[in-house]
Amino acid sequence: MRYLPLALLPVVYAQQHAFEAQQQEPWAAKYGAQTDLGYTGPLSYSHLPYAYCLDDPSTTFDIAVLGMPFDTATSYRPGARFGPYAIRSGSRRQSAVAGYALNWMTNPYTRAKVIDCGDVPVSPYDNALAIDQMETAYTTLLARPVNGSASARTANLARDGVEHPRILTLGGDHTIVLPILRSLHQVYGPISVIHFDAHIDTWPSLGGITQQSKVTHGTFFSLAFEEGLMSNTSIHAGIRNKLQGPELIEHDEEVGFELIMADDIDDLGTDEIIKHIRQRVGNSPVYLSFDIDTIDPGQAPATGTPEPAGWTGRETKRILRGLAGLNFVGSDIVEVAPAYDNADITGILAAGLADDFLALFVTDEPPKRQEKQKRTLTDEL
């Protein structure tokens, strides 16, 4: 008979006691593991694992969800700093386990490692500092090695020939795109932007009293153009704002955009809009920027600069599905300001659109739904 050393006896007894205590726990014995319901648990996007990614270089992922709670460059109603919270709250009924989308015919969460990296702690007092903080944070995460479970499409686009993570950013006002494009340009060079919005956001940056005052949620594309961050193959979709005059559209074209008006959906339909967007951006690296005011304020009232007569959520989601297979290197959803919401409908819609963006990152072509053959009276006879 072999005996344990006396020094190990306390360890063995402690482990045995812990095992017996676990076996005797009433909840575990009767109901099993404690799980979160749709309306319970810590708040993260779609109940994803939540990590302070900027603090831990060992955290790897294929897709990061990152909040940028910045709203101090708005021109009308502020409040988009609460957008990341509202979108995460709107995603509470979403989850990776139940993430299979019928219209997409896939579950993006099973095709990539997706985590919620929290929010960039941006300064609410100093815009120049905040913009640098956002660029630095994005650059930090963009340089992380991928987990390796997603498509390697972007490796062929990157200057270093290496696959980089994709980041889904939750804004924040639309100014956040300027530091994002600065960061993406370091990796991919000039970027084509698909810009869903009610406004063109290419206002000339001249006339600011200070250098920083030129940087707003309506001038950032002009500044990006001046810095050489974008290609000449970008496109707007859903535009319906009023302007000072036609010369601003001429400037918009100089910045590198073509224009799809909100009303064009009535004349062209979603299929032609999809075709035009795909032809415009081609095989270039593509950044998708989505202002929630693309959607009619009857469905998405919680935004800073609402414009009437917008697209519906259903029309917009159908267009998004048609863009699958493009070379997306990042995306955002911005200008959600929950103080103006009713029954969380804007946050819920924004969360659903963000799920579509995840699907765009991992799919290689638009989904093809298999329609059942229609049975007619002749078939019955």
Short mmCIF file of C-alpha atoms in Angstrom, two decimals:
data_model
loop_
_atom_site.label_atom_id
_atom_site.label_comp_id
_atom_site.label_asym_id
_atom_site.label_seq_id
_atom_site.Cartn_x
_atom_site.Cartn_y
_atom_site.Cartn_z
CA MET A 1 0.00 0.00 0.00
CA ARG A 2 1.30 3.43 -0.98
CA TYR A 3 0.80 6.43 1.31
CA LEU A 4 0.56 10.12 0.42
CA PRO A 5 3.12 12.41 2.03
CA LEU A 6 1.62 14.14 5.08
CA ALA A 7 2.27 17.53 3.49
CA LEU A 8 -0.17 16.76 0.66
CA LEU A 9 -3.07 15.63 2.84
CA PRO A 10 -4.52 19.14 3.44
CA VAL A 11 -4.54 19.81 -0.33
CA VAL A 12 -6.33 16.54 -1.06
CA TYR A 13 -8.92 17.12 1.67
CA ALA A 14 -9.55 20.70 0.45
CA GLN A 15 -10.10 19.55 -3.14
CA GLN A 16 -12.41 16.78 -1.99
CA HIS A 17 -14.41 19.22 0.14
CA ALA A 18 -14.72 21.69 -2.77
CA PHE A 19 -15.90 18.89 -5.07
CA GLU A 20 -18.50 17.72 -2.56
CA ALA A 21 -19.70 21.31 -2.00
CA GLN A 22 -20.10 21.79 -5.71
CA GLN A 23 -22.05 18.60 -6.00
CA GLN A 24 -24.33 19.75 -3.19
CA GLU A 25 -25.10 23.23 -4.60
CA PRO A 26 -28.90 23.25 -5.10
CA TRP A 27 -28.98 25.51 -8.19
CA ALA A 28 -26.32 23.62 -10.15
CA ALA A 29 -27.82 20.28 -9.22
CA LYS A 30 -31.34 21.32 -10.21
CA TYR A 31 -30.96 23.82 -13.06
CA GLY A 32 -27.41 23.63 -14.35
CA ALA A 33 -25.28 26.56 -15.47
CA GLN A 34 -26.30 30.15 -14.82
CA THR A 35 -26.97 31.75 -18.19
CA ASP A 36 -27.96 35.24 -19.28
CA LEU A 37 -31.36 35.96 -20.76
CA GLY A 38 -31.88 38.46 -23.55
CA TYR A 39 -32.60 41.19 -21.02
CA THR A 40 -30.05 40.25 -18.35
CA GLY A 41 -26.31 40.09 -17.92
CA PRO A 42 -23.45 42.54 -18.52
CA LEU A 43 -24.01 44.84 -21.49
CA SER A 44 -21.99 43.91 -24.57
CA TYR A 45 -22.89 43.81 -28.23
CA SER A 46 -25.04 40.71 -28.87
CA HIS A 47 -23.85 39.22 -25.54
CA LEU A 48 -20.36 38.77 -27.01
CA PRO A 49 -17.30 38.30 -24.81
CA TYR A 50 -16.26 41.76 -23.56
CA ALA A 51 -12.61 42.71 -23.19
CA TYR A 52 -10.51 45.82 -22.66
CA CYS A 53 -8.60 45.04 -25.84
CA LEU A 54 -6.45 48.16 -25.70
CA ASP A 55 -5.01 46.95 -22.38
CA ASP A 56 -4.22 43.37 -23.40
CA PRO A 57 -2.00 42.80 -26.46
CA SER A 58 -2.62 39.05 -26.21
CA THR A 59 -6.32 39.46 -27.07
CA THR A 60 -6.84 38.17 -30.62
CA PHE A 61 -9.91 38.42 -32.81
CA ASP A 62 -10.99 38.51 -36.42
CA ILE A 63 -13.60 41.22 -35.88
CA ALA A 64 -13.72 43.74 -33.05
CA VAL A 65 -16.75 45.77 -32.02
CA LEU A 66 -15.41 49.11 -30.76
CA GLY A 67 -17.31 52.07 -29.34
CA MET A 68 -16.27 55.67 -30.00
CA PRO A 69 -18.50 57.83 -27.74
CA PHE A 70 -17.61 61.16 -29.34
CA ASP A 71 -20.18 63.85 -30.15
CA THR A 72 -18.55 67.22 -29.67
CA ALA A 73 -18.33 68.13 -33.36
CA THR A 74 -22.04 68.04 -34.15
CA SER A 75 -23.89 70.91 -35.80
CA TYR A 76 -27.40 70.36 -34.44
CA ARG A 77 -28.58 67.98 -31.71
CA PRO A 78 -25.83 66.38 -29.57
CA GLY A 79 -26.12 63.07 -27.73
CA ALA A 80 -24.40 60.51 -29.97
CA ARG A 81 -21.82 59.88 -27.25
CA PHE A 82 -24.49 57.56 -25.87
CA GLY A 83 -24.76 55.79 -29.23
CA PRO A 84 -22.50 52.83 -28.36
CA TYR A 85 -24.56 52.17 -25.25
CA ALA A 86 -27.85 52.44 -27.18
CA ILE A 87 -26.70 50.08 -29.93
CA ARG A 88 -25.45 47.51 -27.45
CA SER A 89 -28.71 47.82 -25.54
CA GLY A 90 -30.61 47.41 -28.80
CA SER A 91 -28.68 44.19 -29.48
CA ARG A 92 -29.81 42.43 -26.30
CA ARG A 93 -32.10 40.06 -28.19
CA GLN A 94 -29.25 39.16 -30.55
CA SER A 95 -26.66 36.53 -29.75
CA ALA A 96 -24.02 34.38 -31.36
CA VAL A 97 -25.92 31.23 -30.42
CA ALA A 98 -29.05 32.40 -32.22
CA GLY A 99 -27.25 34.40 -34.89
CA TYR A 100 -28.39 32.56 -38.03
CA ALA A 101 -30.07 35.13 -40.28
CA LEU A 102 -32.63 33.76 -42.72
CA ASN A 103 -32.02 36.50 -45.28
CA TRP A 104 -28.26 36.00 -45.12
CA MET A 105 -28.49 32.20 -44.84
CA THR A 106 -25.53 32.22 -42.45
CA ASN A 107 -24.46 32.97 -38.90
CA PRO A 108 -21.52 35.42 -39.03
CA TYR A 109 -20.54 34.61 -35.46
CA THR A 110 -19.64 31.05 -36.44
CA ARG A 111 -17.40 32.20 -39.28
CA ALA A 112 -15.12 34.54 -37.32
CA LYS A 113 -14.00 35.25 -33.80
CA VAL A 114 -15.93 38.38 -32.82
CA ILE A 115 -15.49 40.17 -29.50
CA ASP A 116 -16.64 43.44 -27.99
CA CYS A 117 -13.57 45.55 -27.25
CA GLY A 118 -15.44 48.17 -25.23
CA ASP A 119 -15.19 51.92 -25.80
CA VAL A 120 -12.29 54.23 -26.52
CA PRO A 121 -12.06 56.59 -23.51
CA VAL A 122 -12.16 59.78 -25.58
CA SER A 123 -11.87 63.23 -24.08
CA PRO A 124 -15.18 65.12 -23.95
CA TYR A 125 -13.32 68.43 -23.52
CA ASP A 126 -10.59 68.53 -26.18
CA ASN A 127 -11.54 67.54 -29.73
CA ALA A 128 -7.98 67.43 -31.02
CA LEU A 129 -7.04 65.08 -28.21
CA ALA A 130 -10.14 62.95 -28.76
CA ILE A 131 -9.43 62.52 -32.47
CA ASP A 132 -5.87 61.45 -31.72
CA GLN A 133 -7.14 59.01 -29.10
CA MET A 134 -9.54 57.44 -31.61
CA GLU A 135 -6.86 57.11 -34.29
CA THR A 136 -4.39 55.62 -31.84
CA ALA A 137 -6.93 53.11 -30.55
CA TYR A 138 -7.96 52.05 -34.06
CA THR A 139 -4.34 51.73 -35.17
CA THR A 140 -3.57 49.61 -32.11
CA LEU A 141 -6.34 47.10 -32.79
CA LEU A 142 -5.78 47.08 -36.55
CA ALA A 143 -2.19 45.90 -35.94
CA ARG A 144 -3.23 42.87 -33.89
CA PRO A 145 -2.80 39.41 -35.42
CA VAL A 146 -6.07 37.85 -36.53
CA ASN A 147 -7.46 34.77 -34.86
CA GLY A 148 -7.45 33.06 -38.23
CA SER A 149 -11.04 31.86 -38.58
CA ALA A 150 -12.29 34.48 -41.05
CA SER A 151 -11.77 35.13 -44.76
CA ALA A 152 -8.25 36.21 -45.69
CA ARG A 153 -9.47 38.53 -48.43
CA THR A 154 -7.89 41.71 -47.06
CA ALA A 155 -4.34 40.29 -47.02
CA ASN A 156 -4.15 40.90 -50.76
CA LEU A 157 -5.13 44.54 -50.21
CA ALA A 158 -2.81 45.38 -47.33
CA ARG A 159 0.51 47.01 -48.07
CA ASP A 160 2.28 44.48 -45.85
CA GLY A 161 0.48 41.51 -47.40
CA VAL A 162 -0.83 40.46 -43.99
CA GLU A 163 -4.43 39.85 -42.96
CA HIS A 164 -5.63 42.50 -40.51
CA PRO A 165 -8.67 42.45 -38.23
CA ARG A 166 -11.86 44.20 -39.27
CA ILE A 167 -13.37 46.69 -36.84
CA LEU A 168 -17.07 47.49 -36.53
CA THR A 169 -17.20 50.91 -34.87
CA LEU A 170 -20.20 52.17 -32.90
CA GLY A 171 -20.39 55.97 -32.92
CA GLY A 172 -20.42 58.63 -31.90
CA ASP A 173 -20.96 61.43 -34.37
CA HIS A 174 -19.71 61.08 -37.93
CA THR A 175 -16.44 62.92 -37.24
CA ILE A 176 -15.02 59.60 -36.00
CA VAL A 177 -14.50 58.52 -39.63
CA LEU A 178 -11.58 60.94 -40.10
CA PRO A 179 -9.28 59.24 -37.55
CA ILE A 180 -10.49 55.84 -38.78
CA LEU A 181 -9.55 56.62 -42.39
CA ARG A 182 -6.18 57.93 -41.24
CA SER A 183 -5.55 54.61 -39.55
CA LEU A 184 -6.82 52.46 -42.43
CA HIS A 185 -4.74 54.43 -44.93
CA GLN A 186 -1.57 53.35 -43.15
CA VAL A 187 -2.44 49.72 -43.89
CA TYR A 188 -4.32 49.81 -47.21
CA GLY A 189 -3.54 53.12 -48.88
CA PRO A 190 -6.43 55.14 -50.39
CA ILE A 191 -9.86 53.78 -49.43
CA SER A 192 -13.15 53.74 -51.35
CA VAL A 193 -16.01 54.76 -49.07
CA ILE A 194 -19.61 53.59 -49.37
CA HIS A 195 -21.39 56.31 -47.46
CA PHE A 196 -25.01 55.78 -46.39
CA ASP A 197 -26.36 59.10 -45.16
CA ALA A 198 -29.02 61.78 -45.59
CA HIS A 199 -26.20 64.37 -45.94
CA ILE A 200 -23.15 64.50 -48.19
CA ASP A 201 -20.70 65.43 -45.36
CA THR A 202 -18.26 66.98 -47.83
CA TRP A 203 -18.75 70.58 -46.80
CA PRO A 204 -15.65 72.68 -47.49
CA SER A 205 -13.49 72.97 -44.39
CA LEU A 206 -12.67 76.64 -44.94
CA GLY A 207 -13.89 79.33 -42.58
CA GLY A 208 -13.10 77.85 -39.19
CA ILE A 209 -11.91 80.32 -36.59
CA THR A 210 -9.33 77.79 -35.38
CA GLN A 211 -7.75 74.82 -37.11
CA GLN A 212 -9.67 72.37 -34.94
CA SER A 213 -13.00 74.09 -35.57
CA LYS A 214 -12.71 73.03 -39.22
CA VAL A 215 -13.11 69.39 -38.13
CA THR A 216 -16.83 68.60 -37.84
CA HIS A 217 -19.27 65.82 -38.62
CA GLY A 218 -19.99 67.60 -41.93
CA THR A 219 -16.44 68.34 -43.14
CA PHE A 220 -14.50 65.17 -42.34
CA PHE A 221 -14.68 63.74 -45.89
CA SER A 222 -13.28 66.96 -47.34
CA LEU A 223 -10.42 66.80 -44.86
CA ALA A 224 -9.82 63.14 -45.67
CA PHE A 225 -9.67 64.06 -49.36
CA GLU A 226 -7.19 66.85 -48.67
CA GLU A 227 -5.01 64.36 -46.78
CA GLY A 228 -5.14 61.84 -49.66
CA LEU A 229 -6.88 59.17 -47.59
CA MET A 230 -9.62 58.26 -50.09
CA SER A 231 -9.71 56.99 -53.65
CA ASN A 232 -11.70 58.74 -56.36
CA THR A 233 -14.24 55.89 -56.40
CA SER A 234 -16.44 56.62 -53.38
CA ILE A 235 -20.22 56.87 -53.39
CA HIS A 236 -23.08 58.28 -51.31
CA ALA A 237 -26.42 56.49 -50.88
CA GLY A 238 -29.67 57.85 -49.46
CA ILE A 239 -28.86 61.57 -49.81
CA ARG A 240 -31.72 64.07 -49.41
CA ASN A 241 -30.40 67.14 -47.59
CA LYS A 242 -30.73 70.73 -48.77
CA LEU A 243 -27.65 72.73 -49.79
CA GLN A 244 -26.56 76.33 -50.23
CA GLY A 245 -26.26 75.68 -53.94
CA PRO A 246 -25.16 73.31 -56.74
CA GLU A 247 -21.54 74.31 -56.33
CA LEU A 248 -21.39 72.04 -53.29
CA ILE A 249 -22.21 69.05 -55.47
CA GLU A 250 -19.37 70.05 -57.77
CA HIS A 251 -17.09 70.10 -54.73
CA ASP A 252 -18.49 66.72 -53.67
CA GLU A 253 -17.47 65.27 -57.03
CA GLU A 254 -13.98 66.72 -56.62
CA VAL A 255 -13.72 64.95 -53.27
CA GLY A 256 -14.39 61.69 -55.13
CA PHE A 257 -18.05 60.85 -54.63
CA GLU A 258 -20.89 59.86 -56.86
CA LEU A 259 -24.42 60.45 -55.65
CA ILE A 260 -27.42 58.18 -55.14
CA MET A 261 -30.40 60.17 -53.94
CA ALA A 262 -33.01 58.75 -51.60
CA ASP A 263 -35.65 59.21 -54.32
CA ASP A 264 -33.63 57.09 -56.75
CA ILE A 265 -34.94 53.98 -55.07
CA ASP A 266 -38.38 54.71 -56.55
CA ASP A 267 -37.05 54.97 -60.10
CA LEU A 268 -34.19 52.47 -60.03
CA GLY A 269 -35.15 49.95 -57.38
CA THR A 270 -32.76 48.26 -54.97
CA ASP A 271 -31.15 45.98 -57.57
CA GLU A 272 -29.96 48.88 -59.73
CA ILE A 273 -28.68 50.76 -56.70
CA ILE A 274 -26.71 47.68 -55.67
CA LYS A 275 -25.30 47.32 -59.17
CA HIS A 276 -24.24 50.97 -59.30
CA ILE A 277 -22.49 50.83 -55.91
CA ARG A 278 -20.61 47.66 -56.80
CA GLN A 279 -19.46 49.08 -60.13
CA ARG A 280 -18.32 52.29 -58.48
CA VAL A 281 -16.03 50.79 -55.81
CA GLY A 282 -14.88 47.76 -57.83
CA ASN A 283 -12.10 45.68 -56.26
CA SER A 284 -10.64 48.45 -54.13
CA PRO A 285 -10.44 48.34 -50.32
CA VAL A 286 -13.85 49.52 -49.12
CA TYR A 287 -14.94 51.23 -45.93
CA LEU A 288 -18.67 51.24 -45.14
CA SER A 289 -19.87 54.27 -43.17
CA PHE A 290 -23.51 54.29 -42.13
CA ASP A 291 -25.30 57.28 -40.62
CA ILE A 292 -28.54 56.17 -38.99
CA ASP A 293 -30.29 59.20 -40.51
CA THR A 294 -30.22 57.29 -43.81
CA ILE A 295 -33.36 55.69 -42.40
CA ASP A 296 -36.59 57.68 -42.37
CA PRO A 297 -37.07 59.35 -38.94
CA GLY A 298 -40.39 57.55 -38.62
CA GLN A 299 -38.32 54.38 -38.07
CA ALA A 300 -35.17 55.95 -36.62
CA PRO A 301 -35.99 59.19 -34.77
CA ALA A 302 -32.98 59.11 -32.44
CA THR A 303 -30.43 61.08 -34.43
CA GLY A 304 -28.93 64.53 -34.38
CA THR A 305 -29.89 65.81 -37.83
CA PRO A 306 -33.07 64.02 -38.96
CA GLU A 307 -34.28 64.43 -42.52
CA PRO A 308 -37.74 63.37 -43.74
CA ALA A 309 -38.46 60.96 -46.61
CA GLY A 310 -35.66 58.48 -45.99
CA TRP A 311 -35.31 54.81 -46.83
CA THR A 312 -36.93 52.11 -44.74
CA GLY A 313 -34.96 49.61 -42.72
CA ARG A 314 -36.10 46.79 -45.01
CA GLU A 315 -35.01 48.59 -48.19
CA THR A 316 -31.64 49.43 -46.69
CA LYS A 317 -30.96 45.92 -45.40
CA ARG A 318 -31.74 44.52 -48.84
CA ILE A 319 -29.20 46.88 -50.42
CA LEU A 320 -26.60 45.86 -47.84
CA ARG A 321 -27.05 42.17 -48.64
CA GLY A 322 -26.41 42.96 -52.28
CA LEU A 323 -22.98 44.37 -51.41
CA ALA A 324 -21.59 41.10 -50.04
CA GLY A 325 -18.29 40.08 -51.57
CA LEU A 326 -16.80 43.56 -51.78
CA ASN A 327 -13.44 44.11 -50.11
CA PHE A 328 -14.65 45.56 -46.83
CA VAL A 329 -11.83 46.60 -44.50
CA GLY A 330 -14.01 48.22 -41.83
CA SER A 331 -17.40 49.72 -41.07
CA ASP A 332 -19.26 51.96 -38.67
CA ILE A 333 -22.74 53.00 -37.63
CA VAL A 334 -22.96 56.54 -36.31
CA GLU A 335 -25.17 59.39 -35.11
CA VAL A 336 -27.45 57.31 -32.87
CA ALA A 337 -28.56 59.73 -30.13
CA PRO A 338 -30.88 57.78 -27.81
CA ALA A 339 -32.24 60.83 -25.97
CA TYR A 340 -34.54 61.36 -28.96
CA ASP A 341 -35.67 57.73 -29.25
CA ASN A 342 -39.05 56.10 -28.64
CA ALA A 343 -39.20 52.59 -27.17
CA ASP A 344 -35.55 52.00 -28.22
CA ILE A 345 -36.56 51.55 -31.87
CA THR A 346 -33.52 53.36 -33.26
CA GLY A 347 -31.07 51.42 -31.12
CA ILE A 348 -32.73 48.12 -32.06
CA LEU A 349 -32.58 48.95 -35.77
CA ALA A 350 -28.96 50.12 -35.50
CA ALA A 351 -28.02 46.85 -33.79
CA GLY A 352 -29.70 44.87 -36.56
CA LEU A 353 -27.82 46.85 -39.21
CA ALA A 354 -24.56 46.26 -37.36
CA ASP A 355 -25.25 42.53 -37.58
CA ASP A 356 -25.53 42.94 -41.35
CA PHE A 357 -22.10 44.58 -41.35
CA LEU A 358 -20.65 41.51 -39.61
CA ALA A 359 -22.16 39.34 -42.34
CA LEU A 360 -20.57 41.58 -44.99
CA PHE A 361 -17.16 40.93 -43.40
CA VAL A 362 -17.40 37.14 -43.69
CA THR A 363 -19.41 36.41 -46.84
CA ASP A 364 -18.02 36.20 -50.36
CA GLU A 365 -21.17 36.87 -52.38
CA PRO A 366 -24.76 38.02 -51.92
CA PRO A 367 -27.02 35.31 -50.50
CA LYS A 368 -29.10 33.32 -52.95
CA ARG A 369 -32.38 32.31 -51.41
CA GLN A 370 -33.77 29.03 -52.67
CA GLU A 371 -37.35 29.75 -53.54
CA LYS A 372 -39.77 26.89 -53.24
CA GLN A 373 -41.57 26.01 -56.44
CA LYS A 374 -45.02 27.48 -56.44
CA ARG A 375 -47.78 24.94 -56.62
CA THR A 376 -50.54 25.90 -59.00
CA LEU A 377 -54.01 24.57 -59.60
CA THR A 378 -52.67 22.81 -62.71
CA ASP A 379 -50.13 20.96 -60.54
CA GLU A 380 -52.91 19.79 -58.28
CA LEU A 381 -54.95 18.48 -61.22
#
